[in-house]
Short mmCIF file of C-alpha atoms in Angstrom, two decimals:
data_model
loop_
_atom_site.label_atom_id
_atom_site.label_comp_id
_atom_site.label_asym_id
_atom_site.label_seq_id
_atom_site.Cartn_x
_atom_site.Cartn_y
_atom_site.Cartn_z
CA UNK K 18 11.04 54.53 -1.37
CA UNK K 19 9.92 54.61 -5.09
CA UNK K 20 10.18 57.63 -7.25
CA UNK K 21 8.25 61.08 -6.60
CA UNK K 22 7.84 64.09 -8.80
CA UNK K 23 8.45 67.68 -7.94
CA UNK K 24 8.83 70.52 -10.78
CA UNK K 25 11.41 73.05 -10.59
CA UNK K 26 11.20 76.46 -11.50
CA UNK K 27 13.19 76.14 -14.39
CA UNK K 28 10.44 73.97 -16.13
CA UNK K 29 12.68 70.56 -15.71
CA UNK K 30 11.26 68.08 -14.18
CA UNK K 31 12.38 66.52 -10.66
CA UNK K 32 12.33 63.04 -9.76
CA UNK K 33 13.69 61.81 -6.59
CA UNK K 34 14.59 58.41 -6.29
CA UNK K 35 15.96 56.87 -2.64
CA UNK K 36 17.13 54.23 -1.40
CA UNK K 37 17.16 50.90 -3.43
CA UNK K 38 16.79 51.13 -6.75
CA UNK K 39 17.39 47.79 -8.60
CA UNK K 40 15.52 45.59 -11.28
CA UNK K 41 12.18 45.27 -9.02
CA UNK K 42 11.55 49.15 -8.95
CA UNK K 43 13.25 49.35 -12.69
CA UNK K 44 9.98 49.03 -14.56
CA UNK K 45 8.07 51.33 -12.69
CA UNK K 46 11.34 54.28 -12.91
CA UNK K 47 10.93 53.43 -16.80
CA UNK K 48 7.13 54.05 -16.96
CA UNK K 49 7.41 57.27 -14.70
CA UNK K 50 10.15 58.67 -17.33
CA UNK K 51 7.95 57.58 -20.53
CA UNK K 52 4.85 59.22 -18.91
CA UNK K 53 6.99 62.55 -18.76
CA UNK K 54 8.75 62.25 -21.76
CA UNK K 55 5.31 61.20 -23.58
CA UNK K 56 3.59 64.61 -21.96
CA UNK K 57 6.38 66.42 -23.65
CA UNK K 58 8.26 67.02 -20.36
CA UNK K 59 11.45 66.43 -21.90
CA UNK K 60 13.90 68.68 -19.75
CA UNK K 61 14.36 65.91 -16.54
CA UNK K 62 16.27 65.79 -13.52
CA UNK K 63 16.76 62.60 -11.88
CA UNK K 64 18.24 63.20 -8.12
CA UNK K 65 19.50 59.95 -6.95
CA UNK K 66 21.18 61.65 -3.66
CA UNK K 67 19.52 59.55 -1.02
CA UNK K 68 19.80 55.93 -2.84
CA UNK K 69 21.76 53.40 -1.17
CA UNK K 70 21.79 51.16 -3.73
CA UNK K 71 21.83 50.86 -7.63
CA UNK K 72 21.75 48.21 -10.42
CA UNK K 73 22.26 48.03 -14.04
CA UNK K 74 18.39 47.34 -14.43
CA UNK K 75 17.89 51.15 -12.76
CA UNK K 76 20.74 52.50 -15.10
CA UNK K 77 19.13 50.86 -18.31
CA UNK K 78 16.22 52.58 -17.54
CA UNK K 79 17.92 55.77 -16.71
CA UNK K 80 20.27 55.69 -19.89
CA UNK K 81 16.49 54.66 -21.72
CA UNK K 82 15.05 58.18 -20.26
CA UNK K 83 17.90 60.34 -21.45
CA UNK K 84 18.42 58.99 -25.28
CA UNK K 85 14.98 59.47 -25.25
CA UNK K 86 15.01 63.08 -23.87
CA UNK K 87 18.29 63.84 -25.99
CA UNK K 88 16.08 62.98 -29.13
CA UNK K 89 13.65 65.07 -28.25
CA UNK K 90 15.72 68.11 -27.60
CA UNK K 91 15.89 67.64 -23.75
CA UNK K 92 17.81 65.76 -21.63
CA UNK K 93 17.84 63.71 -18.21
CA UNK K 94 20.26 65.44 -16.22
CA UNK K 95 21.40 63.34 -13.04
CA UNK K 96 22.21 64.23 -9.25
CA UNK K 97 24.97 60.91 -8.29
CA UNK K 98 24.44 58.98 -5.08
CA UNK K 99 26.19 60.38 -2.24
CA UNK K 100 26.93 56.99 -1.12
CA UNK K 101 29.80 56.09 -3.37
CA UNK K 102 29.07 52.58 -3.04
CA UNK K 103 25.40 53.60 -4.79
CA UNK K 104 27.34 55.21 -7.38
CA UNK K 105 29.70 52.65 -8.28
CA UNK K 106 27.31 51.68 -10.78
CA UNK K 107 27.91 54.55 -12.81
CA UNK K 108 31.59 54.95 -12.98
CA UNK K 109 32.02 51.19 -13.60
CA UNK K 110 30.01 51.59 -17.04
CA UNK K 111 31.47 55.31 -17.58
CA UNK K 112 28.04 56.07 -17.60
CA UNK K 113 29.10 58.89 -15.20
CA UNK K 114 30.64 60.71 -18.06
CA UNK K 115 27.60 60.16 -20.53
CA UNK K 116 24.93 61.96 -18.12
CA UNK K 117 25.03 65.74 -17.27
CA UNK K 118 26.00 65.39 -13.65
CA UNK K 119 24.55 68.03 -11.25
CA UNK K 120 25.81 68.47 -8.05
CA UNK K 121 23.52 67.54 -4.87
CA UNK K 122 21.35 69.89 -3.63
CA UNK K 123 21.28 71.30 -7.28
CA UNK K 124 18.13 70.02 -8.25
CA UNK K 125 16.17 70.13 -5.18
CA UNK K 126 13.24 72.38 -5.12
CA UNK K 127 13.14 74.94 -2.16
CA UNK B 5 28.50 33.75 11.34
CA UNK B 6 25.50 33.37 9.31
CA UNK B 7 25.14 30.21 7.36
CA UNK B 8 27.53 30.28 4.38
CA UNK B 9 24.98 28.81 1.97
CA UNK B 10 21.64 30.42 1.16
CA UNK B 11 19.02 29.60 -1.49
CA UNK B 12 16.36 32.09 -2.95
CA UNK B 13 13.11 32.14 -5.33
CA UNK B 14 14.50 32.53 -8.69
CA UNK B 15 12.35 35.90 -9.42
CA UNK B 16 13.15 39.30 -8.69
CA UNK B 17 11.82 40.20 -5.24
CA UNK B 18 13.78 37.41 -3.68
CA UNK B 19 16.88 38.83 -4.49
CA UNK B 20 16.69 41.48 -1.89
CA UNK B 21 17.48 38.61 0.49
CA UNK B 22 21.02 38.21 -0.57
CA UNK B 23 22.20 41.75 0.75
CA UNK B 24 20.99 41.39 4.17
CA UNK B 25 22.42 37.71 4.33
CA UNK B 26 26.16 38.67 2.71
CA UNK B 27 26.28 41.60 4.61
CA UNK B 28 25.77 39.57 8.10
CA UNK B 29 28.02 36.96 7.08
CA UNK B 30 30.86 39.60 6.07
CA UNK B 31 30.90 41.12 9.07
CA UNK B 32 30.99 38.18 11.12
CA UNK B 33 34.08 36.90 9.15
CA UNK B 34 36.09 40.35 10.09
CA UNK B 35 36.62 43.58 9.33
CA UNK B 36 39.12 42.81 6.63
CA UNK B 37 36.94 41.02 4.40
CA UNK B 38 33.74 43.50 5.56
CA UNK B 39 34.92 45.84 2.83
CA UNK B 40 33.80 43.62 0.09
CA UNK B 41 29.78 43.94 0.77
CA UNK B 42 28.63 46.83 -1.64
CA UNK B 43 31.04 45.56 -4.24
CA UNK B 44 29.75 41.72 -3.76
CA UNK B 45 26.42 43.14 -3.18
CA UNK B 46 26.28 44.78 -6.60
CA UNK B 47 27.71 41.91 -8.30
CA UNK B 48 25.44 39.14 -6.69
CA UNK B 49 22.73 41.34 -7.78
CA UNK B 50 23.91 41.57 -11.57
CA UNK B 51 24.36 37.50 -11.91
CA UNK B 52 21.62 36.58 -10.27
CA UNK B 53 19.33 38.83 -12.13
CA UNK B 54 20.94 37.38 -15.01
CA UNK B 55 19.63 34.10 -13.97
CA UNK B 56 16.60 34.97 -13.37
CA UNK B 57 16.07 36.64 -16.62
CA UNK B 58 18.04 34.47 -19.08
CA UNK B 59 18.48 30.96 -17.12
CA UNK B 60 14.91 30.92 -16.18
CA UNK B 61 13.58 33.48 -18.63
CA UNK B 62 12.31 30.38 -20.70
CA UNK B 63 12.10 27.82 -18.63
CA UNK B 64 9.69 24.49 -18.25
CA UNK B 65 7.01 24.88 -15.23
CA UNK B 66 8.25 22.29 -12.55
CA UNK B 67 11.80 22.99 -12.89
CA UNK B 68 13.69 23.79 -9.52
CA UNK B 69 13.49 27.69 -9.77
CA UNK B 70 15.84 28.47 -7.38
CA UNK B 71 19.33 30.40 -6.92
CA UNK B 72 21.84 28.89 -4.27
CA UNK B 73 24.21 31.20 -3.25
CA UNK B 74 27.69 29.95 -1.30
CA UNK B 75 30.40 31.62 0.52
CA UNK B 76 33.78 30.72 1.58
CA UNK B 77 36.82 32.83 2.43
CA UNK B 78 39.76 32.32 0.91
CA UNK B 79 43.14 33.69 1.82
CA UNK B 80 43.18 37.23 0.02
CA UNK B 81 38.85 37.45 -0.42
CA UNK B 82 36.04 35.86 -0.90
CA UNK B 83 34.62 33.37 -3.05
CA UNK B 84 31.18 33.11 -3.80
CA UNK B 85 29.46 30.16 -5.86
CA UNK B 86 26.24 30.50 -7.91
CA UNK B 87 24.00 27.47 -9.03
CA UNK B 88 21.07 27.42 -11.00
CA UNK B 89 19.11 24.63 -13.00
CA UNK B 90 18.08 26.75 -15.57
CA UNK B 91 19.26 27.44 -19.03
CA UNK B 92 22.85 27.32 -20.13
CA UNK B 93 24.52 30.67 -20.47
CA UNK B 94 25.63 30.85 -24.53
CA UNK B 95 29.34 30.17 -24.62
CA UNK B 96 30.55 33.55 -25.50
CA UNK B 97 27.79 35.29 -22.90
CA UNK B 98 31.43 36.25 -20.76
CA UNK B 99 32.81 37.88 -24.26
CA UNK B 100 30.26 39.65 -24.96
CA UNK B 101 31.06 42.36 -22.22
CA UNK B 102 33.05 45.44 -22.85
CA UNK B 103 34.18 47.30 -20.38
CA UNK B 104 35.73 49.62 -22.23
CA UNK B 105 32.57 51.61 -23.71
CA UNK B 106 29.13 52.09 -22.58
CA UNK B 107 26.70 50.24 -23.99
CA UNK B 108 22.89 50.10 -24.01
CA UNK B 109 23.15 46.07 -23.22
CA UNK B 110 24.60 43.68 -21.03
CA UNK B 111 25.47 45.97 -18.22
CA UNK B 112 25.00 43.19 -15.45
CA UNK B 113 27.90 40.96 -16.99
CA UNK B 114 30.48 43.84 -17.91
CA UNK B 115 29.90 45.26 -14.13
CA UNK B 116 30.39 41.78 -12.63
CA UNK B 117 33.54 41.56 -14.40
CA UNK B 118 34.81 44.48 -13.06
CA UNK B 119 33.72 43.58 -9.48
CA UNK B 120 35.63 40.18 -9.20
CA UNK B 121 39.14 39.02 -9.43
CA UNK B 122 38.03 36.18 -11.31
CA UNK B 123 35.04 34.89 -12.90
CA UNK B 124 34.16 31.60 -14.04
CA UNK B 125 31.54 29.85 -15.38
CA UNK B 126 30.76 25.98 -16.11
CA UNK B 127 27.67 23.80 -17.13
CA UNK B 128 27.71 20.82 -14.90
CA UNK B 129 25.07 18.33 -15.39
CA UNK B 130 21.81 20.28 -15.54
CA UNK B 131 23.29 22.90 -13.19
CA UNK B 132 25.27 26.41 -13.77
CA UNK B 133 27.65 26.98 -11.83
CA UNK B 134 29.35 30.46 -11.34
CA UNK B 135 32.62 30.96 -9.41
CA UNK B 136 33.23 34.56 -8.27
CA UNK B 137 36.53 34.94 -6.38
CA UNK B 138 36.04 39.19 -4.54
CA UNK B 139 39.89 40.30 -3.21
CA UNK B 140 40.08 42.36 -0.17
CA UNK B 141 41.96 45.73 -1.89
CA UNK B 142 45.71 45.75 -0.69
CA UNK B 143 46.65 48.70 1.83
CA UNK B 144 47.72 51.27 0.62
#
């Protein structure tokens, strides 16, 4: 399932990504964070907790969205996979440690 | 067991098929060695994009286009060959990868090298071949 936008209360925006996320879907992740960014949404949540899979295409595009955000003043804050094999991607590239991690559930809108 | 071998499309769709296919065969070869598929998963992923978008990025129209994908276990894993016809990989593509700091490139390769015990890669004839060697994690 692709990407789908909900706003939080807070103003930040929510995007919830599930299961595979990999080069094919990359593109259209990056395009959905440079239409926010571009509309000044620049406070962005990214909850990855139902994705079984990840790749370093869906990263790059992730790690595009937050330098972005970060220049702006924002910043792409990230819910991990709960499937630890879907977040392998992120520890391997200490990427885990770049992002402001938020824990699951965190980010979801009631 | 699944077939061993499998060839796909060299273009990003066809990927998917490798999952499904090392998955089956993983499990058919025993539990020991099932353990490997989301790390083998992610690194088949990360190479063979790699073809597709560097091997074939450039390539003539008519050439083969297509990633074969082997498997074989060996006493303490797996070991996984890659051919392609496409371009070669520059010589220092391996070196290139730091695992030590993020970076904004070459993800796919620094993440491979973490995934496998040992990586190597050689230009024979007009083919690349990648040899991927996945160990089964020693009990703890």
């Amino acid at each position: 399932m692709d990407a789908s936008p909900q706003h939080a209360a807070d103003a930040a925006v929510t995007i919830v990504l599930e299961g595979r996320q990999d080069a094919v879907n990359a593109p259209a992740l990056r395009f959905r964070l440079t239409d926010h960014i571009e509309a000044g949404q620049v406070d962005i949540v990214v909850d990855m907790a139902a994705a079984d899979f990840v790749d370093s295409a869906a990263l790059a595009a992730l790690v595009q969205g937050m330098k972005r955000c970060r220049e702006r003043g924002g910043d792409l804050s990230l819910v991990l996979p709960i499937d630890e094999s879907a977040a392998r991607v992120f520890r391997l590239t200490k990427f885990d440690q770049v992002f402001r991690v938020l824990p699951a559930g965190e980010a979801r809108v009631a | 067991m699944s077939a061993p071998a499998i060839t796909v499309a060299a273009d990003l769709l066809s990927l998917r098929e490798v999952g499904p296919w090392l998955h089956t065969w993983l499990r058919a070869a025993g539990e020991e060695v099932a353990s490997l598929g989301a790390p083998m998963e992610l690194g088949l992923q990360e190479l063979c994009v790699n073809v597709v978008n560097h091997a074939y990025g450039e390539i003539d129209p008519g050439v083969d286009a297509t990633i074969d994908l082997a498997l074989e276990r060996s006493e303490d894993g797996v070991t996984c060959v890659v051919r392609d016809r496409g371009n070669p990989a520059p010589v220092d593509l391996l070196d290139q990868a730091d695992p030590t700091e993020a970076q904004v490139h070459g993800y796919g390769l620094m993440i491979l090298r973490q995934l496998t015990e040992t990586l190597r890669y050689e230009r024979n004839g007009d083919e690349n071949v990648w040899t991927l060697t996945f160990a089964v994690p020693a009990a703890v």
